[in-house]
């Protein structure tokens, strides 16, 4: 019985050593992973800041260009409305002129018919 307890103790010690070695390897790998994650995070932060600044600058320049373009579009719209309003006013006057001219020509033709 003494032999079986000794064997059990030695097998338990070997099992504990094997598990401990795997646990140590796991802790070492986790430590390397944490260092790599920290390094990647730092690199990403260093690369992201200038990119975000450039994006903000691009967005502000697009916003200013859009504002200027909006002003030009509004001005063009007003000009177009003025032109359309003027042509419709002239068109009504021209219609009246043509109606009067047509009535005059008909009256003249009717005079010569008699």
PDB file of N, CA and C in Angstrom:
ATOM      1  N   UNK A   1       0.822  -1.184   0.000  1.00  0.00           N
ATOM      2  CA  UNK A   1       0.000   0.000   0.000  1.00  0.00           C
ATOM      3  C   UNK A   1       0.868   1.250   0.000  1.00  0.00           C
ATOM      4  N   UNK A   2       1.979   1.112   0.621  1.00  0.00           N
ATOM      5  CA  UNK A   2       2.906   2.233   0.685  1.00  0.00           C
ATOM      6  C   UNK A   2       3.410   2.588  -0.711  1.00  0.00           C
ATOM      7  N   UNK A   3       3.613   1.570  -1.538  1.00  0.00           N
ATOM      8  CA  UNK A   3       4.068   1.791  -2.914  1.00  0.00           C
ATOM      9  C   UNK A   3       3.012   2.513  -3.750  1.00  0.00           C
ATOM     10  N   UNK A   4       1.787   2.154  -3.597  1.00  0.00           N
ATOM     11  CA  UNK A   4       0.730   2.780  -4.380  1.00  0.00           C
ATOM     12  C   UNK A   4       0.560   4.245  -4.014  1.00  0.00           C
ATOM     13  N   UNK A   5       0.722   4.576  -2.732  1.00  0.00           N
ATOM     14  CA  UNK A   5       0.643   5.988  -2.333  1.00  0.00           C
ATOM     15  C   UNK A   5       1.831   6.774  -2.896  1.00  0.00           C
ATOM     16  N   UNK A   6       2.977   6.168  -2.896  1.00  0.00           N
ATOM     17  CA  UNK A   6       4.167   6.831  -3.441  1.00  0.00           C
ATOM     18  C   UNK A   6       3.996   7.069  -4.940  1.00  0.00           C
ATOM     19  N   UNK A   7       3.479   6.082  -5.633  1.00  0.00           N
ATOM     20  CA  UNK A   7       3.245   6.233  -7.076  1.00  0.00           C
ATOM     21  C   UNK A   7       2.205   7.317  -7.324  1.00  0.00           C
ATOM     22  N   UNK A   8       1.156   7.331  -6.519  1.00  0.00           N
ATOM     23  CA  UNK A   8       0.118   8.360  -6.656  1.00  0.00           C
ATOM     24  C   UNK A   8       0.692   9.748  -6.423  1.00  0.00           C
ATOM     25  N   UNK A   9       1.553   9.878  -5.436  1.00  0.00           N
ATOM     26  CA  UNK A   9       2.166  11.185  -5.151  1.00  0.00           C
ATOM     27  C   UNK A   9       3.042  11.611  -6.326  1.00  0.00           C
ATOM     28  N   UNK A  10       3.870  10.681  -6.859  1.00  0.00           N
ATOM     29  CA  UNK A  10       4.745  11.028  -7.978  1.00  0.00           C
ATOM     30  C   UNK A  10       3.938  11.345  -9.241  1.00  0.00           C
ATOM     31  N   UNK A  11       2.900  10.609  -9.503  1.00  0.00           N
ATOM     32  CA  UNK A  11       2.060  10.875 -10.672  1.00  0.00           C
ATOM     33  C   UNK A  11       1.362  12.227 -10.501  1.00  0.00           C
ATOM     34  N   UNK A  12       0.908  12.513  -9.292  1.00  0.00           N
ATOM     35  CA  UNK A  12       0.257  13.809  -9.026  1.00  0.00           C
ATOM     36  C   UNK A  12       1.243  14.958  -9.207  1.00  0.00           C
ATOM     37  N   UNK A  13       2.483  14.742  -8.735  1.00  0.00           N
ATOM     38  CA  UNK A  13       3.514  15.778  -8.885  1.00  0.00           C
ATOM     39  C   UNK A  13       3.814  16.010 -10.360  1.00  0.00           C
ATOM     40  N   UNK A  14       3.939  14.946 -11.136  1.00  0.00           N
ATOM     41  CA  UNK A  14       4.214  15.068 -12.577  1.00  0.00           C
ATOM     42  C   UNK A  14       3.044  15.761 -13.270  1.00  0.00           C
ATOM     43  N   UNK A  15       1.818  15.397 -12.899  1.00  0.00           N
ATOM     44  CA  UNK A  15       0.640  16.031 -13.502  1.00  0.00           C
ATOM     45  C   UNK A  15       0.592  17.520 -13.163  1.00  0.00           C
ATOM     46  N   UNK A  16       0.906  17.838 -11.911  1.00  0.00           N
ATOM     47  CA  UNK A  16       0.922  19.252 -11.499  1.00  0.00           C
ATOM     48  C   UNK A  16       2.013  20.002 -12.252  1.00  0.00           C
ATOM     49  N   UNK A  17       3.184  19.367 -12.444  1.00  0.00           N
ATOM     50  CA  UNK A  17       4.265  20.014 -13.196  1.00  0.00           C
ATOM     51  C   UNK A  17       3.877  20.218 -14.661  1.00  0.00           C
ATOM     52  N   UNK A  18       3.221  19.250 -15.284  1.00  0.00           N
ATOM     53  CA  UNK A  18       2.801  19.366 -16.681  1.00  0.00           C
ATOM     54  C   UNK A  18       1.771  20.482 -16.814  1.00  0.00           C
ATOM     55  N   UNK A  19       0.789  20.494 -15.914  1.00  0.00           N
ATOM     56  CA  UNK A  19      -0.242  21.542 -15.947  1.00  0.00           C
ATOM     57  C   UNK A  19       0.386  22.898 -15.680  1.00  0.00           C
ATOM     58  N   UNK A  20       1.334  22.959 -14.758  1.00  0.00           N
ATOM     59  CA  UNK A  20       2.020  24.218 -14.450  1.00  0.00           C
ATOM     60  C   UNK A  20       2.815  24.717 -15.647  1.00  0.00           C
ATOM     61  N   UNK A  21       3.462  23.798 -16.368  1.00  0.00           N
ATOM     62  CA  UNK A  21       4.249  24.220 -17.531  1.00  0.00           C
ATOM     63  C   UNK A  21       3.318  24.761 -18.623  1.00  0.00           C
ATOM     64  N   UNK A  22       2.181  24.081 -18.830  1.00  0.00           N
ATOM     65  CA  UNK A  22       1.223  24.600 -19.811  1.00  0.00           C
ATOM     66  C   UNK A  22       0.632  25.942 -19.365  1.00  0.00           C
ATOM     67  N   UNK A  23       0.412  26.076 -18.078  1.00  0.00           N
ATOM     68  CA  UNK A  23      -0.112  27.338 -17.542  1.00  0.00           C
ATOM     69  C   UNK A  23       0.919  28.451 -17.693  1.00  0.00           C
ATOM     70  N   UNK A  24       2.189  28.145 -17.457  1.00  0.00           N
ATOM     71  CA  UNK A  24       3.257  29.139 -17.625  1.00  0.00           C
ATOM     72  C   UNK A  24       3.364  29.546 -19.095  1.00  0.00           C
ATOM     73  N   UNK A  25       3.285  28.565 -19.998  1.00  0.00           N
ATOM     74  CA  UNK A  25       3.324  28.871 -21.432  1.00  0.00           C
ATOM     75  C   UNK A  25       2.127  29.734 -21.811  1.00  0.00           C
ATOM     76  N   UNK A  26       0.951  29.424 -21.267  1.00  0.00           N
ATOM     77  CA  UNK A  26      -0.255  30.214 -21.550  1.00  0.00           C
ATOM     78  C   UNK A  26      -0.097  31.649 -21.049  1.00  0.00           C
ATOM     79  N   UNK A  27       0.434  31.813 -19.855  1.00  0.00           N
ATOM     80  CA  UNK A  27       0.652  33.152 -19.307  1.00  0.00           C
ATOM     81  C   UNK A  27       1.673  33.933 -20.145  1.00  0.00           C
ATOM     82  N   UNK A  28       2.721  33.251 -20.594  1.00  0.00           N
ATOM     83  CA  UNK A  28       3.730  33.896 -21.436  1.00  0.00           C
ATOM     84  C   UNK A  28       3.113  34.353 -22.767  1.00  0.00           C
ATOM     85  N   UNK A  29       2.310  33.481 -23.376  1.00  0.00           N
ATOM     86  CA  UNK A  29       1.657  33.839 -24.642  1.00  0.00           C
ATOM     87  C   UNK A  29       0.657  34.975 -24.452  1.00  0.00           C
ATOM     88  N   UNK A  30      -0.067  34.942 -23.337  1.00  0.00           N
ATOM     89  CA  UNK A  30      -1.010  36.037 -23.047  1.00  0.00           C
ATOM     90  C   UNK A  30      -0.275  37.358 -22.836  1.00  0.00           C
ATOM     91  N   UNK A  31       0.886  37.295 -22.226  1.00  0.00           N
ATOM     92  CA  UNK A  31       1.700  38.497 -22.026  1.00  0.00           C
ATOM     93  C   UNK A  31       2.159  39.063 -23.373  1.00  0.00           C
ATOM     94  N   UNK A  32       2.624  38.171 -24.280  1.00  0.00           N
ATOM     95  CA  UNK A  32       3.019  38.622 -25.620  1.00  0.00           C
ATOM     96  C   UNK A  32       1.824  39.200 -26.376  1.00  0.00           C
ATOM     97  N   UNK A  33       0.668  38.564 -26.228  1.00  0.00           N
ATOM     98  CA  UNK A  33      -0.543  39.051 -26.897  1.00  0.00           C
ATOM     99  C   UNK A  33      -0.930  40.436 -26.381  1.00  0.00           C
ATOM    100  N   UNK A  34      -0.831  40.634 -25.087  1.00  0.00           N
ATOM    101  CA  UNK A  34      -1.159  41.939 -24.508  1.00  0.00           C
ATOM    102  C   UNK A  34      -0.190  43.010 -25.007  1.00  0.00           C
ATOM    103  N   UNK A  35       1.099  42.669 -25.102  1.00  0.00           N
ATOM    104  CA  UNK A  35       2.079  43.630 -25.615  1.00  0.00           C
ATOM    105  C   UNK A  35       1.796  43.957 -27.078  1.00  0.00           C
ATOM    106  N   UNK A  36       1.453  42.937 -27.865  1.00  0.00           N
ATOM    107  CA  UNK A  36       1.134  43.168 -29.281  1.00  0.00           C
ATOM    108  C   UNK A  36      -0.116  44.021 -29.428  1.00  0.00           C
ATOM    109  N   UNK A  37      -1.116  43.758 -28.602  1.00  0.00           N
ATOM    110  CA  UNK A  37      -2.353  44.548 -28.655  1.00  0.00           C
ATOM    111  C   UNK A  37      -2.082  45.993 -28.275  1.00  0.00           C
ATOM    112  N   UNK A  38      -1.242  46.191 -27.270  1.00  0.00           N
ATOM    113  CA  UNK A  38      -0.887  47.555 -26.866  1.00  0.00           C
ATOM    114  C   UNK A  38      -0.126  48.256 -27.982  1.00  0.00           C
ATOM    115  N   UNK A  39       0.805  47.552 -28.604  1.00  0.00           N
ATOM    116  CA  UNK A  39       1.576  48.120 -29.711  1.00  0.00           C
ATOM    117  C   UNK A  39       0.656  48.471 -30.879  1.00  0.00           C
ATOM    118  N   UNK A  40      -0.254  47.572 -31.219  1.00  0.00           N
ATOM    119  CA  UNK A  40      -1.185  47.843 -32.316  1.00  0.00           C
ATOM    120  C   UNK A  40      -2.092  49.017 -31.984  1.00  0.00           C
ATOM    121  N   UNK A  41      -2.518  49.092 -30.749  1.00  0.00           N
ATOM    122  CA  UNK A  41      -3.381  50.202 -30.319  1.00  0.00           C
ATOM    123  C   UNK A  41      -2.638  51.532 -30.416  1.00  0.00           C
ATOM    124  N   UNK A  42      -1.391  51.564 -29.978  1.00  0.00           N
ATOM    125  CA  UNK A  42      -0.591  52.787 -30.070  1.00  0.00           C
ATOM    126  C   UNK A  42      -0.368  53.198 -31.521  1.00  0.00           C
ATOM    127  N   UNK A  43      -0.032  52.214 -32.358  1.00  0.00           N
ATOM    128  CA  UNK A  43       0.194  52.514 -33.771  1.00  0.00           C
ATOM    129  C   UNK A  43      -1.086  53.023 -34.421  1.00  0.00           C
ATOM    130  N   UNK A  44      -2.200  52.408 -34.101  1.00  0.00           N
ATOM    131  CA  UNK A  44      -3.479  52.831 -34.661  1.00  0.00           C
ATOM    132  C   UNK A  44      -3.826  54.247 -34.218  1.00  0.00           C
ATOM    133  N   UNK A  45      -3.573  54.538 -32.962  1.00  0.00           N
ATOM    134  CA  UNK A  45      -3.866  55.878 -32.458  1.00  0.00           C
ATOM    135  C   UNK A  45      -2.967  56.915 -33.135  1.00  0.00           C
ATOM    136  N   UNK A  46      -1.698  56.585 -33.315  1.00  0.00           N
ATOM    137  CA  UNK A  46      -0.778  57.515 -33.968  1.00  0.00           C
ATOM    138  C   UNK A  46      -1.149  57.740 -35.425  1.00  0.00           C
ATOM    139  N   UNK A  47      -1.641  56.718 -36.097  1.00  0.00           N
ATOM    140  CA  UNK A  47      -2.026  56.853 -37.502  1.00  0.00           C
ATOM    141  C   UNK A  47      -3.410  57.480 -37.649  1.00  0.00           C
ATOM    142  N   UNK A  48      -4.260  57.265 -36.677  1.00  0.00           N
ATOM    143  CA  UNK A  48      -5.643  57.725 -36.780  1.00  0.00           C
ATOM    144  C   UNK A  48      -5.774  59.226 -36.546  1.00  0.00           C
ATOM    145  N   UNK A  49      -4.987  59.782 -35.663  1.00  0.00           N
ATOM    146  CA  UNK A  49      -5.102  61.213 -35.355  1.00  0.00           C
ATOM    147  C   UNK A  49      -4.868  62.098 -36.583  1.00  0.00           C
ATOM    148  N   UNK A  50      -3.772  61.911 -37.342  1.00  0.00           N
ATOM    149  CA  UNK A  50      -3.599  62.745 -38.535  1.00  0.00           C
ATOM    150  C   UNK A  50      -4.690  62.515 -39.582  1.00  0.00           C
ATOM    151  N   UNK A  51      -5.125  61.266 -39.688  1.00  0.00           N
ATOM    152  CA  UNK A  51      -6.177  60.964 -40.664  1.00  0.00           C
ATOM    153  C   UNK A  51      -7.463  61.682 -40.291  1.00  0.00           C
ATOM    154  N   UNK A  52      -7.805  61.680 -39.022  1.00  0.00           N
ATOM    155  CA  UNK A  52      -9.014  62.386 -38.576  1.00  0.00           C
ATOM    156  C   UNK A  52      -8.889  63.894 -38.790  1.00  0.00           C
ATOM    157  N   UNK A  53      -7.698  64.436 -38.571  1.00  0.00           N
ATOM    158  CA  UNK A  53      -7.494  65.862 -38.826  1.00  0.00           C
ATOM    159  C   UNK A  53      -7.702  66.176 -40.308  1.00  0.00           C
ATOM    160  N   UNK A  54      -7.145  65.329 -41.173  1.00  0.00           N
ATOM    161  CA  UNK A  54      -7.314  65.538 -42.612  1.00  0.00           C
ATOM    162  C   UNK A  54      -8.776  65.414 -43.023  1.00  0.00           C
ATOM    163  N   UNK A  55      -9.477  64.455 -42.433  1.00  0.00           N
ATOM    164  CA  UNK A  55     -10.901  64.302 -42.740  1.00  0.00           C
ATOM    165  C   UNK A  55     -11.698  65.511 -42.284  1.00  0.00           C
ATOM    166  N   UNK A  56     -11.366  66.045 -41.122  1.00  0.00           N
ATOM    167  CA  UNK A  56     -12.051  67.247 -40.649  1.00  0.00           C
ATOM    168  C   UNK A  56     -11.786  68.435 -41.570  1.00  0.00           C
ATOM    169  N   UNK A  57     -10.543  68.572 -42.026  1.00  0.00           N
ATOM    170  CA  UNK A  57     -10.211  69.652 -42.950  1.00  0.00           C
ATOM    171  C   UNK A  57     -10.962  69.483 -44.273  1.00  0.00           C
ATOM    172  N   UNK A  58     -11.006  68.260 -44.768  1.00  0.00           N
ATOM    173  CA  UNK A  58     -11.720  67.996 -46.021  1.00  0.00           C
ATOM    174  C   UNK A  58     -13.208  68.277 -45.860  1.00  0.00           C
ATOM    175  N   UNK A  59     -13.773  67.883 -44.728  1.00  0.00           N
ATOM    176  CA  UNK A  59     -15.202  68.125 -44.497  1.00  0.00           C
ATOM    177  C   UNK A  59     -15.493  69.612 -44.409  1.00  0.00           C
ATOM    178  N   UNK A  60     -14.610  70.371 -43.760  1.00  0.00           N
ATOM    179  CA  UNK A  60     -14.852  71.813 -43.661  1.00  0.00           C
ATOM    180  C   UNK A  60     -14.692  72.487 -45.021  1.00  0.00           C
ATOM    181  N   UNK A  61     -13.741  72.032 -45.833  1.00  0.00           N
ATOM    182  CA  UNK A  61     -13.594  72.641 -47.156  1.00  0.00           C
ATOM    183  C   UNK A  61     -14.774  72.265 -48.053  1.00  0.00           C
ATOM    184  N   UNK A  62     -15.268  71.040 -47.934  1.00  0.00           N
ATOM    185  CA  UNK A  62     -16.460  70.643 -48.698  1.00  0.00           C
ATOM    186  C   UNK A  62     -17.652  71.474 -48.254  1.00  0.00           C
ATOM    187  N   UNK A  63     -17.745  71.725 -46.960  1.00  0.00           N
ATOM    188  CA  UNK A  63     -18.850  72.528 -46.439  1.00  0.00           C
ATOM    189  C   UNK A  63     -18.786  73.951 -46.983  1.00  0.00           C
ATOM    190  N   UNK A  64     -17.592  74.533 -47.039  1.00  0.00           N
ATOM    191  CA  UNK A  64     -17.476  75.894 -47.567  1.00  0.00           C
ATOM    192  C   UNK A  64     -17.782  75.931 -49.062  1.00  0.00           C
ATOM    193  N   UNK A  65     -17.315  74.926 -49.804  1.00  0.00           N
ATOM    194  CA  UNK A  65     -17.607  74.868 -51.238  1.00  0.00           C
ATOM    195  C   UNK A  65     -19.111  74.710 -51.460  1.00  0.00           C
ATOM    196  N   UNK A  66     -19.735  73.889 -50.632  1.00  0.00           N
ATOM    197  CA  UNK A  66     -21.172  73.695 -50.743  1.00  0.00           C
ATOM    198  C   UNK A  66     -21.921  74.989 -50.458  1.00  0.00           C
ATOM    199  N   UNK A  67     -21.453  75.740 -49.460  1.00  0.00           N
ATOM    200  CA  UNK A  67     -22.086  77.019 -49.143  1.00  0.00           C
ATOM    201  C   UNK A  67     -21.970  77.998 -50.304  1.00  0.00           C
ATOM    202  N   UNK A  68     -20.791  78.076 -50.913  1.00  0.00           N
ATOM    203  CA  UNK A  68     -20.591  78.979 -52.047  1.00  0.00           C
ATOM    204  C   UNK A  68     -21.457  78.528 -53.231  1.00  0.00           C
ATOM    205  N   UNK A  69     -21.475  77.234 -53.484  1.00  0.00           N
ATOM    206  CA  UNK A  69     -22.286  76.714 -54.587  1.00  0.00           C
ATOM    207  C   UNK A  69     -23.764  76.988 -54.336  1.00  0.00           C
ATOM    208  N   UNK A  70     -24.192  76.874 -53.082  1.00  0.00           N
ATOM    209  CA  UNK A  70     -25.591  77.147 -52.746  1.00  0.00           C
ATOM    210  C   UNK A  70     -25.928  78.604 -53.032  1.00  0.00           C
ATOM    211  N   UNK A  71     -24.998  79.495 -52.723  1.00  0.00           N
ATOM    212  CA  UNK A  71     -25.230  80.922 -53.009  1.00  0.00           C
ATOM    213  C   UNK A  71     -25.365  81.151 -54.516  1.00  0.00           C
ATOM    214  N   UNK A  72     -24.493  80.504 -55.296  1.00  0.00           N
ATOM    215  CA  UNK A  72     -24.579  80.659 -56.747  1.00  0.00           C
ATOM    216  C   UNK A  72     -25.876  80.077 -57.299  1.00  0.00           C
ATOM    217  N   UNK A  73     -26.289  78.946 -56.765  1.00  0.00           N
ATOM    218  CA  UNK A  73     -27.536  78.323 -57.225  1.00  0.00           C
ATOM    219  C   UNK A  73     -28.725  79.219 -56.888  1.00  0.00           C
ATOM    220  N   UNK A  74     -28.732  79.778 -55.687  1.00  0.00           N
ATOM    221  CA  UNK A  74     -29.831  80.671 -55.312  1.00  0.00           C
ATOM    222  C   UNK A  74     -29.842  81.911 -56.208  1.00  0.00           C
ATOM    223  N   UNK A  75     -28.668  82.468 -56.486  1.00  0.00           N
ATOM    224  CA  UNK A  75     -28.590  83.621 -57.383  1.00  0.00           C
ATOM    225  C   UNK A  75     -29.071  83.283 -58.776  1.00  0.00           C
ATOM    226  N   UNK A  76     -28.669  82.122 -59.298  1.00  0.00           N
ATOM    227  CA  UNK A  76     -29.112  81.687 -60.607  1.00  0.00           C
ATOM    228  C   UNK A  76     -30.616  81.481 -60.635  1.00  0.00           C
ATOM    229  N   UNK A  77     -31.138  80.915 -59.552  1.00  0.00           N
ATOM    230  CA  UNK A  77     -32.583  80.692 -59.464  1.00  0.00           C
ATOM    231  C   UNK A  77     -33.329  82.025 -59.505  1.00  0.00           C
ATOM    232  N   UNK A  78     -32.852  82.996 -58.755  1.00  0.00           N
ATOM    233  CA  UNK A  78     -33.505  84.309 -58.749  1.00  0.00           C
ATOM    234  C   UNK A  78     -33.424  84.952 -60.128  1.00  0.00           C
ATOM    235  N   UNK A  79     -32.256  84.856 -60.762  1.00  0.00           N
ATOM    236  CA  UNK A  79     -32.104  85.419 -62.101  1.00  0.00           C
ATOM    237  C   UNK A  79     -33.039  84.742 -63.086  1.00  0.00           C
ATOM    238  N   UNK A  80     -33.129  83.425 -63.001  1.00  0.00           N
ATOM    239  CA  UNK A  80     -34.006  82.676 -63.889  1.00  0.00           C
ATOM    240  C   UNK A  80     -35.465  83.057 -63.661  1.00  0.00           C
ATOM    241  N   UNK A  81     -35.847  83.232 -62.414  1.00  0.00           N
ATOM    242  CA  UNK A  81     -37.214  83.655 -62.121  1.00  0.00           C
ATOM    243  C   UNK A  81     -37.482  85.054 -62.686  1.00  0.00           C
ATOM    244  N   UNK A  82     -36.504  85.937 -62.579  1.00  0.00           N
ATOM    245  CA  UNK A  82     -36.658  87.290 -63.148  1.00  0.00           C
ATOM    246  C   UNK A  82     -36.794  87.225 -64.663  1.00  0.00           C
ATOM    247  N   UNK A  83     -35.954  86.383 -65.302  1.00  0.00           N
ATOM    248  CA  UNK A  83     -36.019  86.257 -66.762  1.00  0.00           C
ATOM    249  C   UNK A  83     -37.362  85.668 -67.177  1.00  0.00           C
ATOM    250  N   UNK A  84     -37.804  84.629 -66.482  1.00  0.00           N
ATOM    251  CA  UNK A  84     -39.085  84.008 -66.813  1.00  0.00           C
ATOM    252  C   UNK A  84     -40.228  84.982 -66.584  1.00  0.00           C
ATOM    253  N   UNK A  85     -40.144  85.731 -65.478  1.00  0.00           N
ATOM    254  CA  UNK A  85     -41.178  86.731 -65.210  1.00  0.00           C
ATOM    255  C   UNK A  85     -41.202  87.808 -66.282  1.00  0.00           C
ATOM    256  N   UNK A  86     -40.012  88.256 -66.713  1.00  0.00           N
ATOM    257  CA  UNK A  86     -39.940  89.296 -67.747  1.00  0.00           C
ATOM    258  C   UNK A  86     -40.434  88.763 -69.089  1.00  0.00           C
ATOM    259  N   UNK A  87     -40.051  87.532 -69.431  1.00  0.00           N
ATOM    260  CA  UNK A  87     -40.499  87.001 -70.718  1.00  0.00           C
ATOM    261  C   UNK A  87     -41.988  86.728 -70.720  1.00  0.00           C
ATOM    262  N   UNK A  88     -42.517  86.309 -69.575  1.00  0.00           N
ATOM    263  CA  UNK A  88     -43.967  86.092 -69.548  1.00  0.00           C
ATOM    264  C   UNK A  88     -44.695  87.423 -69.648  1.00  0.00           C
ATOM    265  N   UNK A  89     -44.134  88.473 -69.031  1.00  0.00           N
ATOM    266  CA  UNK A  89     -44.736  89.800 -69.139  1.00  0.00           C
ATOM    267  C   UNK A  89     -44.652  90.291 -70.585  1.00  0.00           C
ATOM    268  N   UNK A  90     -43.470  90.114 -71.205  1.00  0.00           N
ATOM    269  CA  UNK A  90     -43.316  90.499 -72.605  1.00  0.00           C
ATOM    270  C   UNK A  90     -44.196  89.617 -73.479  1.00  0.00           C
ATOM    271  N   UNK A  91     -44.275  88.341 -73.149  1.00  0.00           N
ATOM    272  CA  UNK A  91     -45.102  87.416 -73.912  1.00  0.00           C
ATOM    273  C   UNK A  91     -46.563  87.839 -73.888  1.00  0.00           C
ATOM    274  N   UNK A  92     -47.051  88.271 -72.726  1.00  0.00           N
ATOM    275  CA  UNK A  92     -48.439  88.735 -72.650  1.00  0.00           C
ATOM    276  C   UNK A  92     -48.629  89.996 -73.478  1.00  0.00           C
ATOM    277  N   UNK A  93     -47.632  90.891 -73.414  1.00  0.00           N
ATOM    278  CA  UNK A  93     -47.733  92.117 -74.212  1.00  0.00           C
ATOM    279  C   UNK A  93     -47.648  91.792 -75.692  1.00  0.00           C
ATOM    280  N   UNK A  94     -46.763  90.842 -76.055  1.00  0.00           N
ATOM    281  CA  UNK A  94     -46.647  90.466 -77.460  1.00  0.00           C
ATOM    282  C   UNK A  94     -47.933  89.782 -77.930  1.00  0.00           C
ATOM    283  N   UNK A  95     -48.534  88.988 -77.069  1.00  0.00           N
ATOM    284  CA  UNK A  95     -49.796  88.333 -77.423  1.00  0.00           C
ATOM    285  C   UNK A  95     -50.863  89.392 -77.687  1.00  0.00           C
ATOM    286  N   UNK A  96     -50.883  90.392 -76.807  1.00  0.00           N
ATOM    287  CA  UNK A  96     -51.846  91.493 -77.019  1.00  0.00           C
ATOM    288  C   UNK A  96     -51.552  92.230 -78.307  1.00  0.00           C
ATOM    289  N   UNK A  97     -50.271  92.445 -78.612  1.00  0.00           N
ATOM    290  CA  UNK A  97     -49.880  93.127 -79.838  1.00  0.00           C
ATOM    291  C   UNK A  97     -50.289  92.313 -81.056  1.00  0.00           C
ATOM    292  N   UNK A  98     -50.005  91.005 -81.019  1.00  0.00           N
ATOM    293  CA  UNK A  98     -50.391  90.150 -82.144  1.00  0.00           C
ATOM    294  C   UNK A  98     -51.900  90.063 -82.299  1.00  0.00           C
ATOM    295  N   UNK A  99     -52.624  90.011 -81.178  1.00  0.00           N
ATOM    296  CA  UNK A  99     -54.091  89.992 -81.254  1.00  0.00           C
ATOM    297  C   UNK A  99     -54.594  91.277 -81.916  1.00  0.00           C
ATOM    298  N   UNK A 100     -54.020  92.412 -81.503  1.00  0.00           N
ATOM    299  CA  UNK A 100     -54.424  93.693 -82.102  1.00  0.00           C
ATOM    300  C   UNK A 100     -54.069  93.759 -83.573  1.00  0.00           C
ATOM    301  N   UNK A 101     -52.869  93.274 -83.922  1.00  0.00           N
ATOM    302  CA  UNK A 101     -52.431  93.267 -85.310  1.00  0.00           C
ATOM    303  C   UNK A 101     -53.331  92.366 -86.147  1.00  0.00           C
ATOM    304  N   UNK A 102     -53.682  91.223 -85.624  1.00  0.00           N
ATOM    305  CA  UNK A 102     -54.559  90.298 -86.324  1.00  0.00           C
ATOM    306  C   UNK A 102     -55.940  90.913 -86.538  1.00  0.00           C
ATOM    307  N   UNK A 103     -56.464  91.580 -85.531  1.00  0.00           N
ATOM    308  CA  UNK A 103     -57.766  92.245 -85.663  1.00  0.00           C
ATOM    309  C   UNK A 103     -57.694  93.353 -86.723  1.00  0.00           C
ATOM    310  N   UNK A 104     -56.579  94.080 -86.727  1.00  0.00           N
ATOM    311  CA  UNK A 104     -56.409  95.142 -87.721  1.00  0.00           C
ATOM    312  C   UNK A 104     -56.356  94.591 -89.131  1.00  0.00           C
ATOM    313  N   UNK A 105     -55.600  93.478 -89.333  1.00  0.00           N
ATOM    314  CA  UNK A 105     -55.500  92.870 -90.654  1.00  0.00           C
ATOM    315  C   UNK A 105     -56.864  92.351 -91.087  1.00  0.00           C
ATOM    316  N   UNK A 106     -57.617  91.716 -90.189  1.00  0.00           N
ATOM    317  CA  UNK A 106     -58.955  91.226 -90.522  1.00  0.00           C
ATOM    318  C   UNK A 106     -59.885  92.378 -90.883  1.00  0.00           C
ATOM    319  N   UNK A 107     -59.772  93.449 -90.117  1.00  0.00           N
ATOM    320  CA  UNK A 107     -60.618  94.612 -90.411  1.00  0.00           C
ATOM    321  C   UNK A 107     -60.279  95.198 -91.782  1.00  0.00           C
ATOM    322  N   UNK A 108     -58.982  95.281 -92.106  1.00  0.00           N
ATOM    323  CA  UNK A 108     -58.553  95.771 -93.398  1.00  0.00           C
ATOM    324  C   UNK A 108     -59.029  94.886 -94.543  1.00  0.00           C
ATOM    325  N   UNK A 109     -58.927  93.579 -94.363  1.00  0.00           N
ATOM    326  CA  UNK A 109     -59.388  92.648 -95.393  1.00  0.00           C
ATOM    327  C   UNK A 109     -60.907  92.779 -95.565  1.00  0.00           C
ATOM    328  N   UNK A 110     -61.612  92.907 -94.480  1.00  0.00           N
ATOM    329  CA  UNK A 110     -63.067  93.058 -94.538  1.00  0.00           C
ATOM    330  C   UNK A 110     -63.451  94.370 -95.247  1.00  0.00           C
ATOM    331  N   UNK A 111     -62.642  95.399 -95.103  1.00  0.00           N
ATOM    332  CA  UNK A 111     -62.913  96.666 -95.775  1.00  0.00           C
ATOM    333  C   UNK A 111     -62.790  96.506 -97.289  1.00  0.00           C
ATOM    334  N   UNK A 112     -61.751  95.769 -97.724  1.00  0.00           N
ATOM    335  CA  UNK A 112     -61.536  95.608 -99.137  1.00  0.00           C
ATOM    336  C   UNK A 112     -62.525  94.613 -99.763  1.00  0.00           C
ATOM    337  N   UNK A 113     -63.121  93.749 -98.945  1.00  0.00           N
ATOM    338  CA  UNK A 113     -64.091  92.791 -99.452  1.00  0.00           C
ATOM    339  C   UNK A 113     -65.366  93.512 -99.874  1.00  0.00           C
ATOM    340  N   UNK A 114     -65.741  94.514 -99.206  1.00  0.00           N
ATOM    341  CA  UNK A 114     -67.002  95.185 -99.487  1.00  0.00           C
ATOM    342  C   UNK A 114     -66.903  95.942-100.705  1.00  0.00           C
TER     343      UNK A 114
END
